[in-house]
PDB file of C-alpha atoms in Angstrom:
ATOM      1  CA  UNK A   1     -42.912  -5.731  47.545  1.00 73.00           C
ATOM      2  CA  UNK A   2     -39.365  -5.931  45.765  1.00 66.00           C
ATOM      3  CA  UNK A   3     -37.962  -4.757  42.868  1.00 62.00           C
ATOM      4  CA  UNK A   4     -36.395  -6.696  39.759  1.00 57.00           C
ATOM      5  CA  UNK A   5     -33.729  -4.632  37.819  1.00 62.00           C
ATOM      6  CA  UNK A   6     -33.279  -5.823  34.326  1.00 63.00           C
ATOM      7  CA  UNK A   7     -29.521  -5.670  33.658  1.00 60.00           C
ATOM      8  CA  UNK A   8     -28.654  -4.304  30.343  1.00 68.00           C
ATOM      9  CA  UNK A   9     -25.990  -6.669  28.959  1.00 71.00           C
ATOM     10  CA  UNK A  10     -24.083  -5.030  25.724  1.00 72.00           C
ATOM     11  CA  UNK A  11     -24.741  -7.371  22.535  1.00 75.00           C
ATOM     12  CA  UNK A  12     -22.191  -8.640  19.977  1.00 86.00           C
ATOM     13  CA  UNK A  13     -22.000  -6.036  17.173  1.00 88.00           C
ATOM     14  CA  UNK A  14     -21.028  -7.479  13.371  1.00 92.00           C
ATOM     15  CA  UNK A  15     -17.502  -6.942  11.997  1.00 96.00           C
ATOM     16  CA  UNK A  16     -16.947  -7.464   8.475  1.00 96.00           C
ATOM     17  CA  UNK A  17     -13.720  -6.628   7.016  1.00 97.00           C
ATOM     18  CA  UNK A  18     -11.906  -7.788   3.800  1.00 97.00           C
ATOM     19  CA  UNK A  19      -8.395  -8.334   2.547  1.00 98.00           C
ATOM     20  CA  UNK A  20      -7.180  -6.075   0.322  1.00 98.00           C
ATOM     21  CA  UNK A  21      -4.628  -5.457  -2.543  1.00 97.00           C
ATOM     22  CA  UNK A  22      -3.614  -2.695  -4.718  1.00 97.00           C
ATOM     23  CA  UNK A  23      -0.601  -1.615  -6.930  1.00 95.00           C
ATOM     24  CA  UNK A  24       2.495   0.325  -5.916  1.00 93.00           C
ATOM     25  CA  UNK A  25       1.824   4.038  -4.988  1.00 93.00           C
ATOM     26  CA  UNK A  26      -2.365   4.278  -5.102  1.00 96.00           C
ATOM     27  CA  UNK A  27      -4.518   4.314  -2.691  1.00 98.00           C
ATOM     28  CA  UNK A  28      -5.730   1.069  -1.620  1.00 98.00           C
ATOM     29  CA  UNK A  29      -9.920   0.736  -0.806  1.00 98.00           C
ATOM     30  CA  UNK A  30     -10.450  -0.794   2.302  1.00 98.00           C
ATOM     31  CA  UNK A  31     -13.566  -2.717   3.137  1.00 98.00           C
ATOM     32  CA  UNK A  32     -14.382  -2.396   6.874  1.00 98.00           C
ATOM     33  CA  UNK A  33     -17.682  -2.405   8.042  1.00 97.00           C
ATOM     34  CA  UNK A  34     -20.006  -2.662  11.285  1.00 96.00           C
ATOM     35  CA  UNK A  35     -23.160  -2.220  12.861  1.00 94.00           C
ATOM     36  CA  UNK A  36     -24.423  -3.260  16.834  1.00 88.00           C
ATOM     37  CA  UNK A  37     -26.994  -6.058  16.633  1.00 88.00           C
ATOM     38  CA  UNK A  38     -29.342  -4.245  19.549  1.00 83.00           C
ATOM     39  CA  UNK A  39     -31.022  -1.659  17.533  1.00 82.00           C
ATOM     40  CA  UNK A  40     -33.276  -0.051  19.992  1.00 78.00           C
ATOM     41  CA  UNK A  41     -30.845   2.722  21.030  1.00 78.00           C
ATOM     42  CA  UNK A  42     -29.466   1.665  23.637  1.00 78.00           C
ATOM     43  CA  UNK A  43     -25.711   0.856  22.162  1.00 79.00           C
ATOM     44  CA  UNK A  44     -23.363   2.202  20.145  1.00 84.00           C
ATOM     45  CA  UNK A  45     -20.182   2.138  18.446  1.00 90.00           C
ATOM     46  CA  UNK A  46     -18.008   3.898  20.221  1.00 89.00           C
ATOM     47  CA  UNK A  47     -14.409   3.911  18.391  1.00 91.00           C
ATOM     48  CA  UNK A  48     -12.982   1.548  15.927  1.00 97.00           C
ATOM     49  CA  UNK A  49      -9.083   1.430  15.937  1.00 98.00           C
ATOM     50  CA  UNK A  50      -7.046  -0.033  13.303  1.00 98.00           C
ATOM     51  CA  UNK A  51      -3.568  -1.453  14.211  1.00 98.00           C
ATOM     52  CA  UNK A  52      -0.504  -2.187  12.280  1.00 98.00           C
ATOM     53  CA  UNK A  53      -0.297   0.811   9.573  1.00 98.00           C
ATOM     54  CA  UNK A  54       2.894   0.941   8.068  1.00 97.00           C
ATOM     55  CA  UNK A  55       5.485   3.436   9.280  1.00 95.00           C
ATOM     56  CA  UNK A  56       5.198   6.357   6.089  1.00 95.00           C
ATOM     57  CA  UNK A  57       1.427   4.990   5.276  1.00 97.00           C
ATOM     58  CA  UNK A  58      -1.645   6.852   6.218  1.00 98.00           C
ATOM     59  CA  UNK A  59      -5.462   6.541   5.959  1.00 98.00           C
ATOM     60  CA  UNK A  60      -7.704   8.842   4.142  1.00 98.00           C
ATOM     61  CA  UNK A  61      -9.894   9.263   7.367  1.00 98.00           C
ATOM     62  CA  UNK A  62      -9.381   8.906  11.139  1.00 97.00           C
ATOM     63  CA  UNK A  63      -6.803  10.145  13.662  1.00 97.00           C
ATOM     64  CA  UNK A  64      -3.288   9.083  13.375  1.00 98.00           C
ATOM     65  CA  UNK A  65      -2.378   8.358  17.048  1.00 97.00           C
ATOM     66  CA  UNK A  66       0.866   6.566  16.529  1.00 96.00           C
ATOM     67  CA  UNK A  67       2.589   3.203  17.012  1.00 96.00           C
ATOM     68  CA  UNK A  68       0.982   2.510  13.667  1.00 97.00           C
ATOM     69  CA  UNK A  69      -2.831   2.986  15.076  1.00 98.00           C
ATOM     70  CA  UNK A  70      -5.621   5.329  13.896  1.00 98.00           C
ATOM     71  CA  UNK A  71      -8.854   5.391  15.864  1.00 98.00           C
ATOM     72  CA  UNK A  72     -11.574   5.954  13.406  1.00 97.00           C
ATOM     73  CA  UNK A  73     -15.697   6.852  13.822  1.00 95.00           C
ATOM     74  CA  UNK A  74     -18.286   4.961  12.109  1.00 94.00           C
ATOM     75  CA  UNK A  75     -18.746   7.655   9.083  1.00 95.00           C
ATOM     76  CA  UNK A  76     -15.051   7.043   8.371  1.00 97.00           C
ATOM     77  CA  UNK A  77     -14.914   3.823   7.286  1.00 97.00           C
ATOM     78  CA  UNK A  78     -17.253   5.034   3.948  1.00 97.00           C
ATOM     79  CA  UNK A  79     -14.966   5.176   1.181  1.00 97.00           C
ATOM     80  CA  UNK A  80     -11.680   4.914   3.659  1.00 98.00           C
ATOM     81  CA  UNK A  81      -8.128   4.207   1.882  1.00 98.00           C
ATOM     82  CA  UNK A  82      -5.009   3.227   2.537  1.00 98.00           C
ATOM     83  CA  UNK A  83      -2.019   5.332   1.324  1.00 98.00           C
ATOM     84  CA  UNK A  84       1.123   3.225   1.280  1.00 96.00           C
ATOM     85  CA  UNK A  85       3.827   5.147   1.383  1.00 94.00           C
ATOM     86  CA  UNK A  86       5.624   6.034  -2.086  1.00 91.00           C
ATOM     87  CA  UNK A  87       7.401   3.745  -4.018  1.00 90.00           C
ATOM     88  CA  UNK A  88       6.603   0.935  -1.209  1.00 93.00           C
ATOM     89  CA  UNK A  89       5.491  -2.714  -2.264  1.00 92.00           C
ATOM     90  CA  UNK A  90       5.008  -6.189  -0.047  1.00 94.00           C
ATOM     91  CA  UNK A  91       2.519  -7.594   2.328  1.00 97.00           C
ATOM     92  CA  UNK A  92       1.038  -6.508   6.079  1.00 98.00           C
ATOM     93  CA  UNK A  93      -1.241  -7.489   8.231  1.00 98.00           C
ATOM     94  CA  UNK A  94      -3.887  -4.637   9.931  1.00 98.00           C
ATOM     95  CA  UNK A  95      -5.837  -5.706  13.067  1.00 98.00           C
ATOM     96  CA  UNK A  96      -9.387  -4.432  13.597  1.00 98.00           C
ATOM     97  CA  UNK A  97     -11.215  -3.737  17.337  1.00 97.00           C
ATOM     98  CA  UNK A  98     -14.536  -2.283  17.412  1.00 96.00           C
ATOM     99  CA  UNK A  99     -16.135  -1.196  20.898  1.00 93.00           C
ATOM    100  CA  UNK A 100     -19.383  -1.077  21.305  1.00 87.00           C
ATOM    101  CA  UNK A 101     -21.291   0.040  24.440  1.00 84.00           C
ATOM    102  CA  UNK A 102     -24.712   0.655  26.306  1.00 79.00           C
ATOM    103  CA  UNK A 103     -25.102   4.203  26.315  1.00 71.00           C
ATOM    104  CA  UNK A 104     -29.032   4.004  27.508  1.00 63.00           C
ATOM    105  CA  UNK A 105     -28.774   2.553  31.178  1.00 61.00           C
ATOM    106  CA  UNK A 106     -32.419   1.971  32.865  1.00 64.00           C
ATOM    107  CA  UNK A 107     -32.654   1.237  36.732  1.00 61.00           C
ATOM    108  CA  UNK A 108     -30.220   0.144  38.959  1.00 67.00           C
ATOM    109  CA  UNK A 109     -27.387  -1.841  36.989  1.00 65.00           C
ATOM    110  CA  UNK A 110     -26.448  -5.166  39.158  1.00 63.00           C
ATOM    111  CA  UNK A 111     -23.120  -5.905  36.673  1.00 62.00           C
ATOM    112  CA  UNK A 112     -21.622  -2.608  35.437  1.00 64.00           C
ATOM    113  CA  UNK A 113     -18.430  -4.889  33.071  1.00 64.00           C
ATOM    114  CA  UNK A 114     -20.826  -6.305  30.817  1.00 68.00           C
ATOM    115  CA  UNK A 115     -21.717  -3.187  29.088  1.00 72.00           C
ATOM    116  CA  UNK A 116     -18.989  -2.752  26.588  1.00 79.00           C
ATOM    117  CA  UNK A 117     -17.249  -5.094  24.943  1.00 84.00           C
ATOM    118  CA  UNK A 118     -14.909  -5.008  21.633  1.00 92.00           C
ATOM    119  CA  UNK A 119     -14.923  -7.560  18.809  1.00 94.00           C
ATOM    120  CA  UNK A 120     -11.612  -7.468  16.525  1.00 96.00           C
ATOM    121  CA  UNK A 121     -10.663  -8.978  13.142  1.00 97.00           C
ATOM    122  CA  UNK A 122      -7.686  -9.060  10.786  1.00 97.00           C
ATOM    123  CA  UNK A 123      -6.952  -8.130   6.916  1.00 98.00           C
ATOM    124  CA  UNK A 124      -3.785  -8.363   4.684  1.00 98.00           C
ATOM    125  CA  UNK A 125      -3.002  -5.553   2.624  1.00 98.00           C
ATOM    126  CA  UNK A 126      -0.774  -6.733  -0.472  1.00 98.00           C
ATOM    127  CA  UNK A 127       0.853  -3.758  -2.571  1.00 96.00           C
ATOM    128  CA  UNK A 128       1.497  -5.300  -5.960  1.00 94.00           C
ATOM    129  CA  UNK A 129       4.954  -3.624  -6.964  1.00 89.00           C
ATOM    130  CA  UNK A 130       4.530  -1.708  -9.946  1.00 85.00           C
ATOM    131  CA  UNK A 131       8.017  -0.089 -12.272  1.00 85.00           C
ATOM    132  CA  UNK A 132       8.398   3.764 -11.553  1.00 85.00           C
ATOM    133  CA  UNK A 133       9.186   5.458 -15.119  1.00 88.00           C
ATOM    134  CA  UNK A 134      13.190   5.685 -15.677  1.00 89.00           C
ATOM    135  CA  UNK A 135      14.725   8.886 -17.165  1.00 92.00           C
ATOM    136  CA  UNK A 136      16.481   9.004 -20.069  1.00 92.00           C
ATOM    137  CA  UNK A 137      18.748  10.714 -22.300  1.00 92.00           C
ATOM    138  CA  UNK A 138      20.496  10.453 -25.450  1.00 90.00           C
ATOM    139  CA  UNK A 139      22.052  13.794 -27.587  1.00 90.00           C
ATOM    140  CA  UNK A 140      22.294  13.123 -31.148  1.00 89.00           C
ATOM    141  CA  UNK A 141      25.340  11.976 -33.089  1.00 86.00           C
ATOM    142  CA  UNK A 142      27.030  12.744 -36.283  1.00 86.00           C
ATOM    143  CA  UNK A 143      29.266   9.764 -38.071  1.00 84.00           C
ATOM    144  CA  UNK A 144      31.606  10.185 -40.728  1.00 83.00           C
ATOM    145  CA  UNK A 145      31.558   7.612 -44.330  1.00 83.00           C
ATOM    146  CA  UNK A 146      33.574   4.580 -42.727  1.00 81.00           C
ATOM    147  CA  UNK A 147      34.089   6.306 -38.988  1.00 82.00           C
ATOM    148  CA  UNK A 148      32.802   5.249 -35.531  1.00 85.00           C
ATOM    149  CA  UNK A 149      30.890   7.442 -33.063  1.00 83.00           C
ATOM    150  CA  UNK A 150      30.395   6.984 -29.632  1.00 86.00           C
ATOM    151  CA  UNK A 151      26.927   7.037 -28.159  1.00 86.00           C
ATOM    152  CA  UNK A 152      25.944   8.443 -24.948  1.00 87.00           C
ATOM    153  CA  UNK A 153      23.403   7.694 -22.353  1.00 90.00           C
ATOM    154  CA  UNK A 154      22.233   8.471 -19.582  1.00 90.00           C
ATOM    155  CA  UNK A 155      19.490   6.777 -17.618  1.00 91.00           C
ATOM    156  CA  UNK A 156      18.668   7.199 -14.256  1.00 92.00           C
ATOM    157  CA  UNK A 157      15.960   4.980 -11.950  1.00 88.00           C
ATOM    158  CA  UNK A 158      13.607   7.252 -10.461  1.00 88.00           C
ATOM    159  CA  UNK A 159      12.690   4.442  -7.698  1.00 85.00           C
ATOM    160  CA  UNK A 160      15.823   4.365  -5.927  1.00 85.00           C
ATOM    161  CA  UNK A 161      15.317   2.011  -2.598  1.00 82.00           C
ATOM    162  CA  UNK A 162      16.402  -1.351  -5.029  1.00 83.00           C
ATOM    163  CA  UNK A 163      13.332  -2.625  -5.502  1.00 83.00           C
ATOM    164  CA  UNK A 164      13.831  -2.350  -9.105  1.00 85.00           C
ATOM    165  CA  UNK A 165      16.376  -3.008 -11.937  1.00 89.00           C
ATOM    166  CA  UNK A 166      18.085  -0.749 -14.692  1.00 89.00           C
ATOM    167  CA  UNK A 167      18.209  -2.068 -18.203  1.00 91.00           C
ATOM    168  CA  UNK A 168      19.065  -0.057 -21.023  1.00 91.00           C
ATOM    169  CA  UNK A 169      18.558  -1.000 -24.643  1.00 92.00           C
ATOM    170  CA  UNK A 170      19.811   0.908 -27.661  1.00 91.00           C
ATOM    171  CA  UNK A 171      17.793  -0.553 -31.099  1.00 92.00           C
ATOM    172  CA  UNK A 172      17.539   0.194 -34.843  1.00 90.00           C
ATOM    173  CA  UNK A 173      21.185  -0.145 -35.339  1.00 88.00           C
ATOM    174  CA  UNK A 174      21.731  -0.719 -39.481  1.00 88.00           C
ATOM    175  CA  UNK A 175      22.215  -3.941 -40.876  1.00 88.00           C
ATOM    176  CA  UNK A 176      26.173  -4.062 -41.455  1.00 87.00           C
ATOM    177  CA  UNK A 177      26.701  -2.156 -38.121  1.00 87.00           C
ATOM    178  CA  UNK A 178      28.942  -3.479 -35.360  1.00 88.00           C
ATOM    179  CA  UNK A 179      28.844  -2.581 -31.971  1.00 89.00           C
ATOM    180  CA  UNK A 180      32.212  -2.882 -29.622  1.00 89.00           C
ATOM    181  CA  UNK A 181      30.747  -3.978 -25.942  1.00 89.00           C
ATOM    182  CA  UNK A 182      34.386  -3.975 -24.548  1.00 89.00           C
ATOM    183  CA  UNK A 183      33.923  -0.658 -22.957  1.00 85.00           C
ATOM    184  CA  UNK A 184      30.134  -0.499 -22.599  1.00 86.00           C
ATOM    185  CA  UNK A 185      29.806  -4.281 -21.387  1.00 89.00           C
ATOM    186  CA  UNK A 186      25.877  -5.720 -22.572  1.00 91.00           C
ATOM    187  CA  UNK A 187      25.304  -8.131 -25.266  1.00 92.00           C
ATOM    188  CA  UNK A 188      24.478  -6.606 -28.935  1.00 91.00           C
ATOM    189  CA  UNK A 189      22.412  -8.833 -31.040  1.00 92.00           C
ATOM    190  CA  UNK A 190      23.042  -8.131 -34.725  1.00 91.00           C
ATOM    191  CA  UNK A 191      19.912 -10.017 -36.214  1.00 92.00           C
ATOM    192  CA  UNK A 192      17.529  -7.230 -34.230  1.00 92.00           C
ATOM    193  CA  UNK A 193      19.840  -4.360 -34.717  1.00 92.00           C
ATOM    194  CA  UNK A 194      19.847  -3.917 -30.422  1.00 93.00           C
ATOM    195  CA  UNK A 195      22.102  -3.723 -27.657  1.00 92.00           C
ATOM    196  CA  UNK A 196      20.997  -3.858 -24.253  1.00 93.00           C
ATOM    197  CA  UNK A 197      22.816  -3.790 -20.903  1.00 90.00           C
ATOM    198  CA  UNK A 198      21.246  -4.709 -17.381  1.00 92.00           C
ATOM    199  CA  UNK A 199      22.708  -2.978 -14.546  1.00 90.00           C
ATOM    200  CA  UNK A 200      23.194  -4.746 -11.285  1.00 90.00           C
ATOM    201  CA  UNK A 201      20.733  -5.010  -8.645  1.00 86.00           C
ATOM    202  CA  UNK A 202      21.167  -1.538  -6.460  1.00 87.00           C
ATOM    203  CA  UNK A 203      22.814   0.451  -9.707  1.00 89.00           C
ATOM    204  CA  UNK A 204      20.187   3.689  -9.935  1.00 90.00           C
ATOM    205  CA  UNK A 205      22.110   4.744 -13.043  1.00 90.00           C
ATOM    206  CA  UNK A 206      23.860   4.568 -16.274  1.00 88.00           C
ATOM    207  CA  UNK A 207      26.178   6.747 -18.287  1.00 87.00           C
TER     208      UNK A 207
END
């Protein structure tokens, strides 16, 4: 008599993961999903880890274990999100690996490395850059019959790493009306009644 051992060989699970996009500070929906392909019982997914998050960025589930890396159970990936950090826009790549393995072992095994293995994919993550709300402003002013005034402003960017531009614009100016640029600088255009002035890339204000 002899005995035949059936060798339990782990199966390829299914990865599905999409690319992804969203705009400039909200949280980005991330498609991941994954199942093992042997149903009976015998495998499992045993941790998903997702590479190449951002420095400042986080997920809405998982365990941040650094280098840009959160390991993550199956439950997580329902509803997960990316968090970019604030004020951050551009393009990155996250990597995927899912390990599965035989967690039901029958008999003797005669090959003990073929019962795990890990599958990986790869998404982009595009944040669309999206204009933070400046402040503003601008005290009231009193002119005299035939007099000048001067007009103050102040305007500030609230998004200050030079991703975005400063342009102030001062309209309904009266038909008539001149505006002196020599000190302020900008352009005035009498047929609207505006003057506007844009600030140099990496000015975060204007007074």
């Amino acid at each position: 008599d002899f005995v035949v051992d059936v060798d339990a060989v782990i199966d390829t699970p299914t990865l599905d993961a999409q690319d992804a996009s969203g705009r400039e500070d909200t949280a980005i929906d991330l498609d991941i999903s994954t199942a093992v392909t042997d149903t009976d019982g015998s495998e499992a997914v045993q941790n998903i880890v997702l590479s190449g998050v951002p420095a400042g960025a986080s997920l809405s589930a998982g365990t941040n274990i650094g280098g840009g890396q959160w390991v993550l159970s199956l439950s997580d990936l329902n509803g997960l999100q990316l968090i970019p950090e604030a004020d951050f826009s551009g393009s990155f790549d996250i990597s995927i690996a899912v390990t599965v393995e035989e967690i039901a072992l029958n008999g003797e095994e005669c090959d003990l490395t073929n019962n795990e293995l890990t599958v990986m994919d790869r998404i982009n993550v595009t944040v669309t850059p999206d204009a933070d709300v400046p402040t503003v402003s601008a005290p009231d002013v009193c002119i005299e019959e035939d007099g000048s005034m001067q007009v103050v402003v102040n305007a500030n960017l609230t998004d200050t790493d030079g991703s975005e531009t400063l342009t102030v614009s001062i309209s309904g100016f009266e038909a008539g009306w001149t505006v002196d640029t020599t000190q302020s600088g900008g352009t005035y255009d009498a047929s609207t009644g505006t003057w506007t002035l844009t600030l140099p890339a990496g000015t975060t204000s204007y007074s």
